[in-house]
Amino acid sequence: MSPIDPRLQEALDGERDPGELPVDLGEAYARLISAVQLLAATPAASVAVRVMAEIRQPRVQVQTAGLMRRMVRWLARPRAVTLRLRPAWTLALAVGLAAILLMPGPGHTPGAAEGVAKFVGHFPGARSVEVVGSFNDWSRGTLHLSDDDHDGVWRGGAVLPAGQHEYMFVVDGDRWVPDPLAGRYVDDGFGAGQQNSLLIVRPVAAQP
Amino acid sequence: MVNDGAPADADVVAQVLGGDGEAFGILIRRYEPGLLRFATRMLGNPDAAADAVAESLVRAYRHLAQCRDASRLRSWLYRITGNRCRSHLARRHTNDISLSDAPPLADGSDAWAVLERNEQVALVERALAALSAEKREAFVLKHVEGMSYEEMAAVTGARIPTLKMRVHRAREALLAALEEVVR
């Protein structure tokens, strides 16, 4: 392979009129253009039906930590509390607390092929943090984290199918950031060098 | 890209993100032919190309909110598809692709035209397949997909001078292969 005349390169780049090329270069130009035309035919196949069928599939239902679970966690957190109760209220409060504490924790018990994923992120000043990933079709609105004590640490959990999941945090609704604590990352496949966090959920059945 | 009376990409993207998943079909119809052609030239196998494009479109749908500039949707889709093709080639651990689709032939007037149509197709495909994936991608984006070097840079992440060099080298290799046959 030898370098081809710069005039031919210029003509192929649209910077020179190919009609001005010498005969030999004109033939080479025509040969390359003919080759391009051969390659320019559009395949008759279509993947439209297949793609639309795929994206119509229902998403994996993410079982988020419910209000009850957050309440239990809030109640279980050590804190200084001063109560001045009348005797009648004391009994009522004790009954209420017992009812809450005896409730099963997660709203959804993991099946044999599922596991519990916990997410923690430090986003001081954030108004909202949620998790999107391969388990919820990268859709917002299904897995919100909470920062009940306003210390900037956002937490949440979900029951997910066992296996490998890619995910990212969405902060304040529009800022997508990988989980700095994920430990493992994979290229997001969009070519800009960005990475998704990687989470491996072990099945409950496999846990000791 | 906006066709006559057709909604702009940004409008369709907004529609999809607003919950109308069926509107994604508009984008598929708009870009599928070019993506399939690009993937077929990259992978040399129409079935593998269809898989790559289907996976890329599903991925694009699921990550549509990450497309920060919907007016450059075409570049974004080509970038996803290009990445998918590169992953596919990497898994095969070889650059030796087997091109098998036979597109129609343009008329020629020299010795090149003496070759039978299928022979011409096979020759060009073999020459293209012999290029490195990077040069093949640059040549196809430039000449088959008709992109500017700026758009190619957005698709590949490579710098424009690098892309120009790849295109020039690809032309030289292709021309050498074609002249070898018709000599």
Short mmCIF file of C-alpha atoms in Angstrom, two decimals:
data_model
loop_
_atom_site.label_atom_id
_atom_site.label_comp_id
_atom_site.label_asym_id
_atom_site.label_seq_id
_atom_site.Cartn_x
_atom_site.Cartn_y
_atom_site.Cartn_z
CA MET A 1 0.00 0.00 0.00
CA SER A 2 1.46 3.34 -1.01
CA PRO A 3 0.22 6.82 -0.20
CA ILE A 4 -2.22 8.11 -2.77
CA ASP A 5 -1.94 11.50 -4.37
CA PRO A 6 -3.08 14.33 -2.07
CA ARG A 7 -5.24 15.69 -4.90
CA LEU A 8 -7.23 12.46 -4.85
CA GLN A 9 -7.65 12.69 -1.08
CA GLU A 10 -8.85 16.28 -1.47
CA ALA A 11 -11.36 15.28 -4.13
CA LEU A 12 -12.67 12.47 -1.92
CA ASP A 13 -12.95 14.92 0.96
CA GLY A 14 -15.02 17.24 -1.22
CA GLU A 15 -12.29 19.88 -1.25
CA ARG A 16 -11.45 19.61 -4.92
CA ASP A 17 -13.53 19.16 -8.07
CA PRO A 18 -12.94 15.55 -9.22
CA GLY A 19 -13.36 16.74 -12.81
CA GLU A 20 -10.03 18.57 -12.49
CA LEU A 21 -8.10 15.41 -11.62
CA PRO A 22 -5.64 13.91 -14.14
CA VAL A 23 -6.94 10.85 -15.96
CA ASP A 24 -5.23 8.25 -13.75
CA LEU A 25 -6.41 9.92 -10.56
CA GLY A 26 -9.86 10.33 -12.06
CA GLU A 27 -10.04 6.58 -12.65
CA ALA A 28 -8.93 5.87 -9.10
CA TYR A 29 -11.55 8.33 -7.85
CA ALA A 30 -14.27 6.60 -9.88
CA ARG A 31 -13.16 3.20 -8.63
CA LEU A 32 -13.39 4.22 -4.98
CA ILE A 33 -16.75 5.91 -5.49
CA SER A 34 -18.05 2.75 -7.18
CA ALA A 35 -16.87 0.74 -4.19
CA VAL A 36 -18.65 3.14 -1.85
CA GLN A 37 -21.85 2.76 -3.85
CA LEU A 38 -21.59 -0.99 -3.48
CA LEU A 39 -21.32 -0.58 0.27
CA ALA A 40 -24.12 1.96 0.50
CA ALA A 41 -26.97 -0.47 -0.14
CA THR A 42 -29.31 -0.64 2.82
CA PRO A 43 -29.99 -4.12 4.19
CA ALA A 44 -33.61 -5.17 3.78
CA ALA A 45 -33.86 -6.56 7.31
CA SER A 46 -35.69 -4.71 10.05
CA VAL A 47 -35.43 -5.03 13.80
CA ALA A 48 -38.29 -2.63 14.55
CA VAL A 49 -40.80 -5.29 15.63
CA ARG A 50 -38.22 -7.00 17.80
CA VAL A 51 -37.13 -3.76 19.46
CA MET A 52 -40.67 -2.56 20.13
CA ALA A 53 -41.60 -5.95 21.60
CA GLU A 54 -38.58 -5.75 23.88
CA ILE A 55 -39.29 -2.27 25.16
CA ARG A 56 -42.96 -3.09 25.75
CA GLN A 57 -41.99 -5.82 28.20
CA PRO A 58 -43.04 -4.96 31.73
CA ARG A 59 -40.27 -3.78 33.97
CA VAL A 60 -38.97 -5.76 36.88
CA GLN A 61 -41.05 -4.70 39.84
CA VAL A 62 -38.76 -3.10 42.33
CA GLN A 63 -39.88 -3.59 45.91
CA THR A 64 -38.71 -0.48 47.64
CA ALA A 65 -38.30 -0.06 51.34
CA GLY A 66 -41.70 1.10 52.46
CA LEU A 67 -42.84 3.74 54.83
CA MET A 68 -43.27 1.20 57.60
CA ARG A 69 -39.71 0.01 57.22
CA ARG A 70 -38.37 3.56 57.34
CA MET A 71 -40.41 4.23 60.45
CA VAL A 72 -39.01 1.15 62.14
CA ARG A 73 -35.50 2.21 61.20
CA TRP A 74 -36.15 5.69 62.51
CA LEU A 75 -37.49 4.34 65.74
CA ALA A 76 -34.59 1.93 66.13
CA ARG A 77 -32.00 4.67 65.76
CA PRO A 78 -30.60 5.73 69.18
CA ARG A 79 -31.53 9.26 70.15
CA ALA A 80 -32.24 11.24 73.25
CA VAL A 81 -35.95 11.56 73.84
CA THR A 82 -37.72 13.20 76.72
CA LEU A 83 -41.31 12.11 77.21
CA ARG A 84 -43.83 13.46 79.63
CA LEU A 85 -46.76 11.12 79.38
CA ARG A 86 -49.95 10.74 81.21
CA PRO A 87 -50.50 7.16 82.47
CA ALA A 88 -53.31 6.48 80.02
CA TRP A 89 -51.13 7.53 77.04
CA THR A 90 -48.23 5.37 78.22
CA LEU A 91 -50.19 2.18 77.70
CA ALA A 92 -51.44 3.32 74.30
CA LEU A 93 -47.94 4.23 73.15
CA ALA A 94 -46.54 0.88 74.31
CA VAL A 95 -49.21 -0.97 72.36
CA GLY A 96 -48.54 1.14 69.29
CA LEU A 97 -44.78 0.62 69.43
CA ALA A 98 -45.17 -3.12 69.89
CA ALA A 99 -47.41 -3.29 66.83
CA ILE A 100 -44.83 -1.46 64.74
CA LEU A 101 -41.84 -3.42 65.97
CA LEU A 102 -43.50 -6.76 65.50
CA MET A 103 -44.41 -6.04 61.91
CA PRO A 104 -42.22 -7.83 59.35
CA GLY A 105 -39.48 -5.48 58.13
CA PRO A 106 -39.51 -5.40 54.34
CA GLY A 107 -42.83 -5.13 52.59
CA HIS A 108 -41.69 -7.90 50.26
CA THR A 109 -39.89 -11.02 51.42
CA PRO A 110 -37.12 -12.00 49.01
CA GLY A 111 -37.72 -15.21 47.12
CA ALA A 112 -35.09 -17.88 46.62
CA ALA A 113 -33.81 -16.15 43.51
CA GLU A 114 -33.85 -12.67 45.00
CA GLY A 115 -31.70 -10.69 47.37
CA VAL A 116 -31.74 -7.41 49.25
CA ALA A 117 -29.77 -4.53 47.79
CA LYS A 118 -28.91 -1.57 50.01
CA PHE A 119 -27.88 1.77 48.58
CA VAL A 120 -26.04 4.51 50.44
CA GLY A 121 -24.82 7.77 48.96
CA HIS A 122 -23.41 10.98 50.43
CA PHE A 123 -25.05 13.93 48.72
CA PRO A 124 -25.12 16.89 51.10
CA GLY A 125 -27.64 19.52 50.09
CA ALA A 126 -29.46 17.26 47.65
CA ARG A 127 -33.21 17.62 47.44
CA SER A 128 -33.79 14.10 46.15
CA VAL A 129 -31.78 11.02 45.34
CA GLU A 130 -33.04 7.96 43.53
CA VAL A 131 -31.56 4.89 41.94
CA VAL A 132 -32.02 3.89 38.33
CA GLY A 133 -30.55 0.81 36.80
CA SER A 134 -30.91 -2.23 34.67
CA PHE A 135 -33.39 -3.63 37.22
CA ASN A 136 -35.94 -0.85 36.64
CA ASP A 137 -35.29 -0.08 32.98
CA TRP A 138 -33.30 2.98 34.01
CA SER A 139 -36.54 4.66 34.87
CA ARG A 140 -36.93 7.22 37.57
CA GLY A 141 -39.62 7.18 40.19
CA THR A 142 -39.36 3.60 41.43
CA LEU A 143 -36.52 3.59 43.95
CA HIS A 144 -36.10 6.69 46.09
CA LEU A 145 -33.48 7.05 48.79
CA SER A 146 -34.16 9.02 51.96
CA ASP A 147 -32.16 11.21 54.27
CA ASP A 148 -34.34 11.29 57.35
CA ASP A 149 -31.83 12.98 59.63
CA HIS A 150 -30.64 15.48 56.99
CA ASP A 151 -26.99 14.56 57.39
CA GLY A 152 -26.48 14.27 53.64
CA VAL A 153 -26.34 10.49 53.72
CA TRP A 154 -29.11 9.02 51.58
CA ARG A 155 -30.17 5.43 52.12
CA GLY A 156 -32.60 2.98 50.64
CA GLY A 157 -33.06 -0.61 49.75
CA ALA A 158 -34.85 -2.90 47.37
CA VAL A 159 -35.47 -6.55 46.76
CA LEU A 160 -33.94 -7.37 43.40
CA PRO A 161 -33.48 -10.48 41.31
CA ALA A 162 -30.20 -12.17 42.15
CA GLY A 163 -27.41 -11.42 39.72
CA GLN A 164 -25.55 -8.48 38.31
CA HIS A 165 -27.17 -5.07 37.94
CA GLU A 166 -25.85 -1.79 36.58
CA TYR A 167 -27.09 1.36 38.26
CA MET A 168 -26.56 5.06 38.87
CA PHE A 169 -27.81 7.63 41.32
CA VAL A 170 -29.98 10.46 40.03
CA VAL A 171 -29.54 13.51 42.23
CA ASP A 172 -32.15 16.27 42.22
CA GLY A 173 -33.85 14.72 39.25
CA ASP A 174 -31.26 15.49 36.62
CA ARG A 175 -27.73 14.74 37.76
CA TRP A 176 -26.66 11.16 37.01
CA VAL A 177 -23.70 10.05 39.08
CA PRO A 178 -22.12 6.66 39.67
CA ASP A 179 -22.02 5.30 43.18
CA PRO A 180 -18.56 6.21 44.56
CA LEU A 181 -18.80 3.25 46.94
CA ALA A 182 -19.78 0.69 44.33
CA GLY A 183 -16.36 -0.94 44.10
CA ARG A 184 -17.03 -2.21 40.58
CA TYR A 185 -17.90 -0.26 37.48
CA VAL A 186 -18.59 -0.98 33.83
CA ASP A 187 -18.42 1.26 30.80
CA ASP A 188 -21.87 2.67 30.11
CA GLY A 189 -21.47 1.80 26.44
CA PHE A 190 -22.08 5.32 25.18
CA GLY A 191 -18.48 6.01 24.32
CA ALA A 192 -17.97 9.10 26.45
CA GLY A 193 -15.87 7.23 28.98
CA GLN A 194 -18.58 7.28 31.63
CA GLN A 195 -19.21 4.31 33.82
CA ASN A 196 -22.16 2.70 35.51
CA SER A 197 -21.85 1.26 38.98
CA LEU A 198 -22.11 -2.49 39.24
CA LEU A 199 -24.03 -4.32 41.91
CA ILE A 200 -24.06 -8.07 42.49
CA VAL A 201 -27.10 -9.30 44.37
CA ARG A 202 -26.71 -12.67 46.01
CA PRO A 203 -29.82 -14.82 46.38
CA VAL A 204 -31.19 -15.07 49.89
CA ALA A 205 -31.03 -18.85 49.62
CA ALA A 206 -27.27 -18.69 49.12
CA GLN A 207 -26.63 -16.46 52.13
CA PRO A 208 -25.45 -18.14 55.34
CA MET B 1 -32.91 15.03 11.38
CA VAL B 2 -36.30 16.36 10.37
CA ASN B 3 -38.19 15.10 7.36
CA ASP B 4 -40.98 16.98 5.69
CA GLY B 5 -43.69 17.39 8.27
CA ALA B 6 -42.06 14.86 10.55
CA PRO B 7 -41.49 15.75 14.18
CA ALA B 8 -38.00 16.78 15.18
CA ASP B 9 -35.91 14.27 17.09
CA ALA B 10 -36.03 16.42 20.21
CA ASP B 11 -39.83 16.45 20.11
CA VAL B 12 -40.03 12.69 19.73
CA VAL B 13 -37.51 12.18 22.53
CA ALA B 14 -39.59 14.43 24.79
CA GLN B 15 -42.68 12.45 23.85
CA VAL B 16 -41.01 9.15 24.75
CA LEU B 17 -39.62 10.50 28.00
CA GLY B 18 -43.09 11.80 28.77
CA GLY B 19 -44.37 8.23 28.80
CA ASP B 20 -45.31 7.55 25.19
CA GLY B 21 -43.02 4.59 24.55
CA GLU B 22 -44.68 3.85 21.21
CA ALA B 23 -43.27 7.10 19.83
CA PHE B 24 -39.86 5.46 19.92
CA GLY B 25 -40.99 3.62 16.79
CA ILE B 26 -40.66 6.93 14.91
CA LEU B 27 -36.99 7.07 15.78
CA ILE B 28 -36.48 3.43 14.87
CA ARG B 29 -37.98 3.95 11.44
CA ARG B 30 -35.89 7.09 10.99
CA TYR B 31 -32.49 5.66 11.89
CA GLU B 32 -32.74 1.90 11.57
CA PRO B 33 -31.69 1.68 7.88
CA GLY B 34 -28.46 3.60 8.42
CA LEU B 35 -27.65 1.82 11.66
CA LEU B 36 -28.17 -1.58 10.04
CA ARG B 37 -26.00 -0.62 7.09
CA PHE B 38 -23.28 0.69 9.40
CA ALA B 39 -23.34 -2.41 11.62
CA THR B 40 -23.39 -4.74 8.63
CA ARG B 41 -20.29 -3.08 7.21
CA MET B 42 -18.59 -3.18 10.59
CA LEU B 43 -19.40 -6.79 11.41
CA GLY B 44 -19.70 -8.29 7.96
CA ASN B 45 -22.58 -10.45 9.02
CA PRO B 46 -26.20 -9.33 8.64
CA ASP B 47 -27.45 -11.44 11.54
CA ALA B 48 -24.82 -10.15 13.92
CA ALA B 49 -25.52 -6.63 12.67
CA ALA B 50 -29.25 -7.00 13.32
CA ASP B 51 -28.50 -8.22 16.84
CA ALA B 52 -26.16 -5.31 17.46
CA VAL B 53 -28.66 -2.74 16.20
CA ALA B 54 -31.55 -4.26 18.12
CA GLU B 55 -29.53 -4.29 21.32
CA SER B 56 -28.37 -0.74 20.69
CA LEU B 57 -31.88 0.56 20.10
CA VAL B 58 -33.23 -1.11 23.23
CA ARG B 59 -30.32 0.32 25.16
CA ALA B 60 -30.93 3.75 23.67
CA TYR B 61 -34.59 3.58 24.67
CA ARG B 62 -33.73 2.66 28.24
CA HIS B 63 -31.09 5.36 28.53
CA LEU B 64 -32.91 8.00 26.53
CA ALA B 65 -32.87 10.38 29.48
CA GLN B 66 -29.08 10.31 29.26
CA CYS B 67 -29.12 11.71 25.74
CA ARG B 68 -28.24 15.22 26.80
CA ASP B 69 -28.72 16.81 23.40
CA ALA B 70 -31.64 15.27 21.56
CA SER B 71 -30.83 17.33 18.47
CA ARG B 72 -27.75 15.13 18.10
CA LEU B 73 -29.66 11.92 18.50
CA ARG B 74 -28.27 10.47 15.28
CA SER B 75 -24.68 10.75 16.50
CA TRP B 76 -25.70 9.28 19.85
CA LEU B 77 -27.36 6.27 18.22
CA TYR B 78 -24.38 5.65 15.96
CA ARG B 79 -22.09 5.89 18.97
CA ILE B 80 -24.06 3.26 20.87
CA THR B 81 -24.16 1.01 17.83
CA GLY B 82 -20.46 1.52 17.15
CA ASN B 83 -19.65 0.55 20.72
CA ARG B 84 -21.80 -2.53 20.42
CA CYS B 85 -20.05 -3.51 17.20
CA ARG B 86 -16.63 -3.04 18.80
CA SER B 87 -17.69 -5.20 21.74
CA HIS B 88 -18.87 -7.83 19.31
CA LEU B 89 -15.58 -7.76 17.41
CA ALA B 90 -13.59 -7.88 20.64
CA ARG B 91 -15.47 -10.99 21.71
CA ARG B 92 -14.52 -12.65 18.46
CA HIS B 93 -10.85 -11.82 19.13
CA THR B 94 -10.31 -11.22 15.47
CA ASN B 95 -10.63 -8.51 12.93
CA ASP B 96 -11.32 -11.03 10.22
CA ILE B 97 -14.95 -10.44 9.42
CA SER B 98 -16.93 -12.46 6.95
CA LEU B 99 -18.91 -10.20 4.72
CA SER B 100 -21.75 -11.96 3.01
CA ASP B 101 -24.49 -9.50 2.08
CA ALA B 102 -24.56 -8.51 -1.55
CA PRO B 103 -25.77 -4.96 -2.14
CA PRO B 104 -26.62 -3.80 -5.67
CA LEU B 105 -23.88 -2.60 -7.96
CA ALA B 106 -23.26 0.74 -9.55
CA ASP B 107 -22.36 0.80 -13.22
CA GLY B 108 -18.72 1.12 -14.12
CA SER B 109 -16.91 1.87 -17.34
CA ASP B 110 -13.42 0.43 -16.99
CA ALA B 111 -11.90 -2.98 -16.29
CA TRP B 112 -13.57 -2.83 -12.94
CA ALA B 113 -16.92 -3.07 -14.70
CA VAL B 114 -15.92 -6.25 -16.45
CA LEU B 115 -16.12 -8.08 -13.20
CA GLU B 116 -19.43 -9.68 -12.42
CA ARG B 117 -21.54 -7.83 -9.94
CA ASN B 118 -21.19 -10.41 -7.18
CA GLU B 119 -17.45 -10.54 -7.74
CA GLN B 120 -17.26 -6.78 -7.31
CA VAL B 121 -19.26 -6.92 -4.13
CA ALA B 122 -17.15 -9.74 -2.73
CA LEU B 123 -13.97 -7.92 -3.64
CA VAL B 124 -14.97 -4.66 -1.97
CA GLU B 125 -16.24 -6.46 1.10
CA ARG B 126 -13.04 -8.44 1.41
CA ALA B 127 -10.98 -5.29 1.06
CA LEU B 128 -13.09 -3.56 3.69
CA ALA B 129 -12.86 -6.55 6.00
CA ALA B 130 -9.09 -6.51 5.75
CA LEU B 131 -8.97 -3.03 7.30
CA SER B 132 -8.60 -2.58 11.03
CA ALA B 133 -11.89 -1.95 12.81
CA GLU B 134 -10.92 1.69 13.41
CA LYS B 135 -10.14 2.37 9.76
CA ARG B 136 -13.20 0.45 8.62
CA GLU B 137 -15.40 2.47 10.96
CA ALA B 138 -13.89 5.76 9.82
CA PHE B 139 -14.27 4.90 6.13
CA VAL B 140 -17.86 3.70 6.50
CA LEU B 141 -18.94 6.70 8.57
CA LYS B 142 -17.33 9.12 6.15
CA HIS B 143 -18.21 7.63 2.79
CA VAL B 144 -21.13 5.26 3.32
CA GLU B 145 -22.97 7.22 6.01
CA GLY B 146 -21.87 10.57 4.63
CA MET B 147 -20.89 12.12 7.94
CA SER B 148 -18.74 15.18 8.45
CA TYR B 149 -15.53 14.75 10.38
CA GLU B 150 -17.12 16.70 13.23
CA GLU B 151 -19.98 14.25 13.49
CA MET B 152 -17.59 11.33 13.18
CA ALA B 153 -15.68 12.73 16.14
CA ALA B 154 -18.91 12.83 18.15
CA VAL B 155 -19.66 9.23 17.20
CA THR B 156 -16.24 7.73 17.77
CA GLY B 157 -14.72 9.98 20.42
CA ALA B 158 -11.57 10.26 18.26
CA ARG B 159 -9.99 13.56 17.25
CA ILE B 160 -10.61 14.94 13.77
CA PRO B 161 -6.96 14.70 12.59
CA THR B 162 -6.93 11.08 13.74
CA LEU B 163 -10.11 10.37 11.85
CA LYS B 164 -8.79 12.02 8.70
CA MET B 165 -5.68 9.88 8.91
CA ARG B 166 -7.76 6.73 9.32
CA VAL B 167 -9.94 7.62 6.34
CA HIS B 168 -6.91 8.38 4.18
CA ARG B 169 -5.22 5.11 5.13
CA ALA B 170 -8.45 3.19 4.51
CA ARG B 171 -8.76 4.73 1.03
CA GLU B 172 -5.20 3.78 0.22
CA ALA B 173 -5.73 0.19 1.33
CA LEU B 174 -9.00 -0.14 -0.53
CA LEU B 175 -7.64 1.39 -3.69
CA ALA B 176 -4.60 -0.88 -3.58
CA ALA B 177 -6.84 -3.92 -3.18
CA LEU B 178 -9.12 -2.87 -6.03
CA GLU B 179 -6.25 -2.10 -8.41
CA GLU B 180 -4.64 -5.43 -7.64
CA VAL B 181 -7.65 -7.20 -9.09
CA VAL B 182 -8.32 -5.14 -12.19
CA ARG B 183 -4.63 -4.89 -13.15
#
